[in-house]
mmCIF file of C-alpha atoms in Angstrom:
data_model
loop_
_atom_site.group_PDB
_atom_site.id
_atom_site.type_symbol
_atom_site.label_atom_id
_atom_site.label_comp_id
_atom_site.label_asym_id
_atom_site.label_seq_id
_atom_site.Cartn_x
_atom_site.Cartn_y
_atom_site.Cartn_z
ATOM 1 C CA UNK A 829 40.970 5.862 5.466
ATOM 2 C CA UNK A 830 42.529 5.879 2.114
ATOM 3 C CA UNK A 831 43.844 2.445 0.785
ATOM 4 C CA UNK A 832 45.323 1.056 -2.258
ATOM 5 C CA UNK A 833 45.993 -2.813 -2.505
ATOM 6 C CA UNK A 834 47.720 -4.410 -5.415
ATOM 7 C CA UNK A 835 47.429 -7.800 -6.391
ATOM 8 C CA UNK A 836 48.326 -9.853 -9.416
ATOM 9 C CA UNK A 837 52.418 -9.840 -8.983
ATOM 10 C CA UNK A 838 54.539 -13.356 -9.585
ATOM 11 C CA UNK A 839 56.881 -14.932 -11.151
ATOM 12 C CA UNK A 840 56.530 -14.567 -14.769
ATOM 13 C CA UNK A 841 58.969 -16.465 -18.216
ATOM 14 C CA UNK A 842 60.552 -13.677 -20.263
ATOM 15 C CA UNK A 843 57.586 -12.774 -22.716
ATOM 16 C CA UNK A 844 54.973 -13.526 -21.001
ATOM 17 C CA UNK A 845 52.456 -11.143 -19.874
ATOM 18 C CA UNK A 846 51.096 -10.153 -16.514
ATOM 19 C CA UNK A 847 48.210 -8.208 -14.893
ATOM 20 C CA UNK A 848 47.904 -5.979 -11.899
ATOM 21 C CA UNK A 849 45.194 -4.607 -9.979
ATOM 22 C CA UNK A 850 44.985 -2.067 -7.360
ATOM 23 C CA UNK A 851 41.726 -1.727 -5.176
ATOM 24 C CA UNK A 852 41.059 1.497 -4.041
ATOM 25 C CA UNK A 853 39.086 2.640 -0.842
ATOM 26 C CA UNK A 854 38.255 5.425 1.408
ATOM 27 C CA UNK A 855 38.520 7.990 -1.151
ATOM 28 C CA UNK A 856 35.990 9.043 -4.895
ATOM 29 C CA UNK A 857 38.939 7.112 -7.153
ATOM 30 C CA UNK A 858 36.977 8.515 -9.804
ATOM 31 C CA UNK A 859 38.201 11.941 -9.120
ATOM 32 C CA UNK A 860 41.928 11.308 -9.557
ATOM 33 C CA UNK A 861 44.500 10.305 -11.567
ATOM 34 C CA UNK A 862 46.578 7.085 -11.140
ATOM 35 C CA UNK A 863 49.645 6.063 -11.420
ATOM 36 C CA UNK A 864 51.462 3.025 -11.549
ATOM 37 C CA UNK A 865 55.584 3.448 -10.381
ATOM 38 C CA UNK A 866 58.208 0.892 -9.759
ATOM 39 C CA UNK A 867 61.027 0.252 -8.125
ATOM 40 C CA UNK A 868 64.313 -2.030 -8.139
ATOM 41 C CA UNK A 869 67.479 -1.766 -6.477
ATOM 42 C CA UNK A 870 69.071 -0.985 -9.095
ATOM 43 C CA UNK A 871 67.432 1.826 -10.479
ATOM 44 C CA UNK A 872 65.691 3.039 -8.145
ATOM 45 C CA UNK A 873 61.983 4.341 -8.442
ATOM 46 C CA UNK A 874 60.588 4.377 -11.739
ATOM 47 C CA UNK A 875 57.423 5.955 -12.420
ATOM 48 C CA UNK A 876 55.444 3.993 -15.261
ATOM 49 C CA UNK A 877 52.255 5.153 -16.635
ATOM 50 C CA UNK A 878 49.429 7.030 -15.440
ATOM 51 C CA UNK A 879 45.755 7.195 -16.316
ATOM 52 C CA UNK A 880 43.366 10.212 -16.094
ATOM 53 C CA UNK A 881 39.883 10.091 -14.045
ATOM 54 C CA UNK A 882 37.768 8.963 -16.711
ATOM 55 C CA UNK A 883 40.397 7.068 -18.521
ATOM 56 C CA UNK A 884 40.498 9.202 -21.537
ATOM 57 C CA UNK A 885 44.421 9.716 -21.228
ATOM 58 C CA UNK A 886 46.814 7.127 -20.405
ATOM 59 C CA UNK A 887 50.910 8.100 -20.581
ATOM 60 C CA UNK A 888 53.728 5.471 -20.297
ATOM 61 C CA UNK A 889 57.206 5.393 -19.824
ATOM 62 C CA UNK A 890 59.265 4.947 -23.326
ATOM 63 C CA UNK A 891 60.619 1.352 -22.175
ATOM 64 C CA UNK A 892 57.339 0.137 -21.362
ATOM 65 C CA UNK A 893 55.404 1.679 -23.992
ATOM 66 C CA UNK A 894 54.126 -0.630 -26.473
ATOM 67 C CA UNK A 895 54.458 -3.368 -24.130
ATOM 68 C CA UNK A 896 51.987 -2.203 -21.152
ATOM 69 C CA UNK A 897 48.418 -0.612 -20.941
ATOM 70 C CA UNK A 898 46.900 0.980 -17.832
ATOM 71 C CA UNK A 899 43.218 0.781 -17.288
ATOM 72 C CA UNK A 900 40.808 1.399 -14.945
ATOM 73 C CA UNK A 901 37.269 0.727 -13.648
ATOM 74 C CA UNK A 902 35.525 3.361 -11.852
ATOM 75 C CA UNK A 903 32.652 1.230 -11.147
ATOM 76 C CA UNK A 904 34.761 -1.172 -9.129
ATOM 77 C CA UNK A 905 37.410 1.634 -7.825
ATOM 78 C CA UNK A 906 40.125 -0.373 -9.645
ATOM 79 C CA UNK A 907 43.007 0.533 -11.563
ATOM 80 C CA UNK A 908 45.274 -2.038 -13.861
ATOM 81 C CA UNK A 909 48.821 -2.445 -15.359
ATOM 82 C CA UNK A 910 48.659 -4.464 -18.411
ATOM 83 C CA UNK A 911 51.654 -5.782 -18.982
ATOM 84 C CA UNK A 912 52.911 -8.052 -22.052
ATOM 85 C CA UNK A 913 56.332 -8.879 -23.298
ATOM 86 C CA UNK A 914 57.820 -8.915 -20.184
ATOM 87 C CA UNK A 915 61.733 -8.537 -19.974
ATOM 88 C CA UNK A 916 64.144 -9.568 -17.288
ATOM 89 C CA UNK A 917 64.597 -5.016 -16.960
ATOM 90 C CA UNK A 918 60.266 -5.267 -15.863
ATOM 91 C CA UNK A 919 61.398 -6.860 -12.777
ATOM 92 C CA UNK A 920 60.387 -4.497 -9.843
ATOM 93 C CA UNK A 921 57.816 -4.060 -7.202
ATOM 94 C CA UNK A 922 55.172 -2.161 -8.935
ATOM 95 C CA UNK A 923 53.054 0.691 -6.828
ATOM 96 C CA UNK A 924 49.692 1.844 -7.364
ATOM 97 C CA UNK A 925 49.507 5.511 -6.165
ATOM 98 C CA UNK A 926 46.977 8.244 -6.523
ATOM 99 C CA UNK A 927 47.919 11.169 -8.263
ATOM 100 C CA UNK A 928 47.315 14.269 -6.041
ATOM 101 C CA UNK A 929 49.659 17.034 -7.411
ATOM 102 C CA UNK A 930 52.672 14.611 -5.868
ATOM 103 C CA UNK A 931 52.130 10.901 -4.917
ATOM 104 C CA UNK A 932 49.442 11.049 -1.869
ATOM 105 C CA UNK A 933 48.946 7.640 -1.336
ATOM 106 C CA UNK A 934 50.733 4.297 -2.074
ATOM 107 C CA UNK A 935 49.968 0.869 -2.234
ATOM 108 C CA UNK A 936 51.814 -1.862 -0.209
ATOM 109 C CA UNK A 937 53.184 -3.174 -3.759
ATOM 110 C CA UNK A 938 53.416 -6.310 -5.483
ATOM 111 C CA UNK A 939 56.448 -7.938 -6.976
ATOM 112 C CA UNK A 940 56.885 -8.813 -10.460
ATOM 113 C CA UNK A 941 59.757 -11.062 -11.296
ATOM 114 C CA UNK A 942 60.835 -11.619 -15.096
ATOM 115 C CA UNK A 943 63.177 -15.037 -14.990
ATOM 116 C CA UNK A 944 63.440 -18.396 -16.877
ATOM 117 C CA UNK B 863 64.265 13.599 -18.732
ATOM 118 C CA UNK B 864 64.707 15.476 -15.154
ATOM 119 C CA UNK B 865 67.465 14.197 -13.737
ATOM 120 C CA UNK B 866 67.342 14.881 -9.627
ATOM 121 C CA UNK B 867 70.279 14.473 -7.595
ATOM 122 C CA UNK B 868 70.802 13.553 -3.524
ATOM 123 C CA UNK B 869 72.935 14.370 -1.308
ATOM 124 C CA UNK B 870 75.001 12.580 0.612
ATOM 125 C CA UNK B 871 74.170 9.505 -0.276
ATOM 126 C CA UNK B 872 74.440 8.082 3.402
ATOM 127 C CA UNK B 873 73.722 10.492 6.611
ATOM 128 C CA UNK B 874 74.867 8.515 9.729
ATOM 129 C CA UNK B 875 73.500 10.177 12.911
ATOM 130 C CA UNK B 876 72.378 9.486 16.228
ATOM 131 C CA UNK B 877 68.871 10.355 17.879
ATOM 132 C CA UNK B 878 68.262 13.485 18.471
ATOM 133 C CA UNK B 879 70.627 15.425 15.687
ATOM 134 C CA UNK B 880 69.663 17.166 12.883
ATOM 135 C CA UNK B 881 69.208 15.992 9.510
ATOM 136 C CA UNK B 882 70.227 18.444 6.156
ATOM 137 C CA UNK B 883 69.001 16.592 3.012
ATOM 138 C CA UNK B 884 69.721 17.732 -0.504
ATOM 139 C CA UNK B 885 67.691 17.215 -3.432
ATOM 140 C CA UNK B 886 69.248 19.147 -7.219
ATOM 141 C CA UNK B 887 67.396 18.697 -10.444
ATOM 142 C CA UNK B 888 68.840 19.238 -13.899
ATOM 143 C CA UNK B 889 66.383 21.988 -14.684
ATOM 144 C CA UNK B 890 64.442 24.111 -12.700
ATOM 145 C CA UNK B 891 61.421 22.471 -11.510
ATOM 146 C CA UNK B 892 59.803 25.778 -9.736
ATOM 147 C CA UNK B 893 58.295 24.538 -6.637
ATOM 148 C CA UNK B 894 56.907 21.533 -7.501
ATOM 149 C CA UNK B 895 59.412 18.866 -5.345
ATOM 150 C CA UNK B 896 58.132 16.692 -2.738
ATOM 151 C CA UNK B 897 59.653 14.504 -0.483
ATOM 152 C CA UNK B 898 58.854 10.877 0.353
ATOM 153 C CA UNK B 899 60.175 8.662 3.401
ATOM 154 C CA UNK B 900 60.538 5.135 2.669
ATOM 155 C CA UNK B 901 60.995 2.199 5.517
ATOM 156 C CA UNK B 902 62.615 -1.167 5.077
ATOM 157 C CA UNK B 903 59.444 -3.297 3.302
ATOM 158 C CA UNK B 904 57.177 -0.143 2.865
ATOM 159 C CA UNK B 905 55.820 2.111 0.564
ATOM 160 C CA UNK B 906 57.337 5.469 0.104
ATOM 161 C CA UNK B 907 54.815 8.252 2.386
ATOM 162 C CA UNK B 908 54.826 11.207 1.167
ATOM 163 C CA UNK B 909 55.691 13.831 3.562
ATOM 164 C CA UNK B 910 56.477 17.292 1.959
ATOM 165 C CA UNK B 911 54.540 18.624 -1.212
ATOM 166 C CA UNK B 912 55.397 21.625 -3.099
ATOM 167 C CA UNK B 913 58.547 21.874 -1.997
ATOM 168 C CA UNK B 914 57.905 23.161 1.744
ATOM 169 C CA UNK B 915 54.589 22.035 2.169
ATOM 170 C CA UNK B 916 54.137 18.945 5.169
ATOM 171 C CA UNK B 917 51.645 16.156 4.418
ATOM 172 C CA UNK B 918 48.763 15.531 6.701
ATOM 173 C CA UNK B 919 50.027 13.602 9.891
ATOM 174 C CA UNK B 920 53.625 14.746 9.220
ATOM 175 C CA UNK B 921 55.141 15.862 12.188
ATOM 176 C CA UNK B 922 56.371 19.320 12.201
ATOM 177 C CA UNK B 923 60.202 18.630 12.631
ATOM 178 C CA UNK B 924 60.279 17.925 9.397
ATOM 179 C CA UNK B 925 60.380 20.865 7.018
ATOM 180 C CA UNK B 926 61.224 21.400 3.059
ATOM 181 C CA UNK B 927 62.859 24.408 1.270
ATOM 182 C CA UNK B 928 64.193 25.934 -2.180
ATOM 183 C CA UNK B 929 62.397 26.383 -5.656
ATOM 184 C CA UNK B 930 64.111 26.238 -8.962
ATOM 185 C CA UNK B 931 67.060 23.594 -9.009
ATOM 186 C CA UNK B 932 68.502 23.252 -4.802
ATOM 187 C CA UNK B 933 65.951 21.937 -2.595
ATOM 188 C CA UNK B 934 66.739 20.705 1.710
ATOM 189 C CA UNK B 935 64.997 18.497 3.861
ATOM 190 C CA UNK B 936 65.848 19.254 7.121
ATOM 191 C CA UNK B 937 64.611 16.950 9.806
ATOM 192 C CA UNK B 938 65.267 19.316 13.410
ATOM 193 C CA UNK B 939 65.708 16.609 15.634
ATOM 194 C CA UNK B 940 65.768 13.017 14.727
ATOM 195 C CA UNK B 941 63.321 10.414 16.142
ATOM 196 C CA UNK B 942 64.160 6.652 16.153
ATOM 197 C CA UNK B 943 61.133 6.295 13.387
ATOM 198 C CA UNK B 944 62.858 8.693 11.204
ATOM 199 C CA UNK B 945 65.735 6.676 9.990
ATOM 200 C CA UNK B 946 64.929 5.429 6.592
ATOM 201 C CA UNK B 947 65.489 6.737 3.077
ATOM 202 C CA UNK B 948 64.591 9.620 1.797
ATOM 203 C CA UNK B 949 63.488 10.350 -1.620
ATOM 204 C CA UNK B 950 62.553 13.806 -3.557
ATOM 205 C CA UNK B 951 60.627 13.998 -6.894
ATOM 206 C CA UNK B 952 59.644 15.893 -9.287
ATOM 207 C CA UNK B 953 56.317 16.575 -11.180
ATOM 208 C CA UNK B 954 56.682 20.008 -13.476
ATOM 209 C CA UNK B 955 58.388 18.227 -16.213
ATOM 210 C CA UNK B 956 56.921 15.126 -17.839
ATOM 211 C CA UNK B 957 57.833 12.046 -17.078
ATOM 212 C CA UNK B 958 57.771 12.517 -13.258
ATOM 213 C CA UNK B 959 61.169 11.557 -11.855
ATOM 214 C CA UNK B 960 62.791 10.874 -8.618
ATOM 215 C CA UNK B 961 65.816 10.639 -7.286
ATOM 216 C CA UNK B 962 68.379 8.155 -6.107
ATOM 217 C CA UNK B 963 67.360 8.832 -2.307
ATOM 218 C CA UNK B 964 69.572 9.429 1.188
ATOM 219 C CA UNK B 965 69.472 7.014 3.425
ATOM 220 C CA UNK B 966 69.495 8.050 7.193
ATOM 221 C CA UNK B 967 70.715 4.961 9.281
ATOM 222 C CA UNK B 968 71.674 5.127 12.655
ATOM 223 C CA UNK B 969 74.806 5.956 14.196
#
């Protein structure tokens, strides 16, 4: 059974920084492409940045690039959003997701929350 | 960016109805729409790829159509697990975007 689980969301000051992980399982994660998407009320989903199988191409969002760096170890089937210089706008529950032509599979999420 | 549009925002219906979602991107995206269901606290589950292809597991009452710019959902008889939002999304054209979603609640 495939599973992603995310981990690493909180509450976080206005530029500070913040890392997620996603665990994957069930599945070779070193055969796919990841993707990190999230999603507020207000605007909806939002995919973020992805990262190819070996991690030799990583592609952002233009609000969040600069700011955030995906990574991934295929060693320990895990997959990260770096993210620094957080803003109030970063807060959002983040998805991992493997990239399958669309968005297979999804994590459960983790919540990120950008506030003084 | 590929901007996708939904239609109607809301669908109120009772059990048993049909469904007719609408999904309209600013550019033709060819074929390559899917759909997504999302439940209150969950993730979205993906449940058509490539515009009319059904996920694994996904029952077969629900079914996906178009290419280009108009896509439907159609959902042939609604369940009491169906109601939720729906979301479509787009991959062709970089960055990968979806849209606002139609929420199905019950009637």
């Amino acid at each position: 059974e495939v599973q992603l689980v995310e981990s690493g969301g909180g509450l976080v000051q206005p530029g500070g920084s913040l890392r997620l992980s996603c665990t994957a399982s069930g599945f070779s994660f070193s055969n796919f492409w990841m993707s990190w998407i999230r999603q507020t009320p207000g605007k909806g989903l939002e995919w973020v940045a992805n990262i190819k199988e070996d991690g030799s191409q990583k592609y952002f969002i233009d609000p969040v690039r600069g700011r955030f760096s995906i990574s991934r170890d295929n060693a320990k089937n895990s997959l990260y959003l770096h993210m620094k210089t957080l803003r109030a706008e970063d807060t959002a529950v983040y998805y991992c997701a493997r990239e399958n032509g669309p968005f297979d599979y999804w994590g459960q999420g983790a919540l990120v929350t950008v506030s003084s | 960016e590929t901007v996708l549009t939904q239609s109607p925002a809301t669908l109120s219906l009772s059990p048993g109805e049909g469904a007719t979602l609408s999904c309209r991107a600013s550019q033709s995206v060819g074929t390559s729409l899917a759909w997504y269901q999302q439940k209150r606290g969950q993730a979205p589950r993906l449940l058509i790829y490539d515009a009319s292809n059904r996920a694994t597991g996904v029952p077969a009452r629900f079914s996906g159509s178009g290419s280009g710019t108009d896509f439907t959902l159609t959902i042939s008889s609604l369940e009491p697990e169906d109601f939720g939002i729906y979301y479509c999304q787009q991959r062709i054209k970089w960055p990968p975007t979806f849209g606002p979603g139609t929420k199905v609640d019950i009637k």
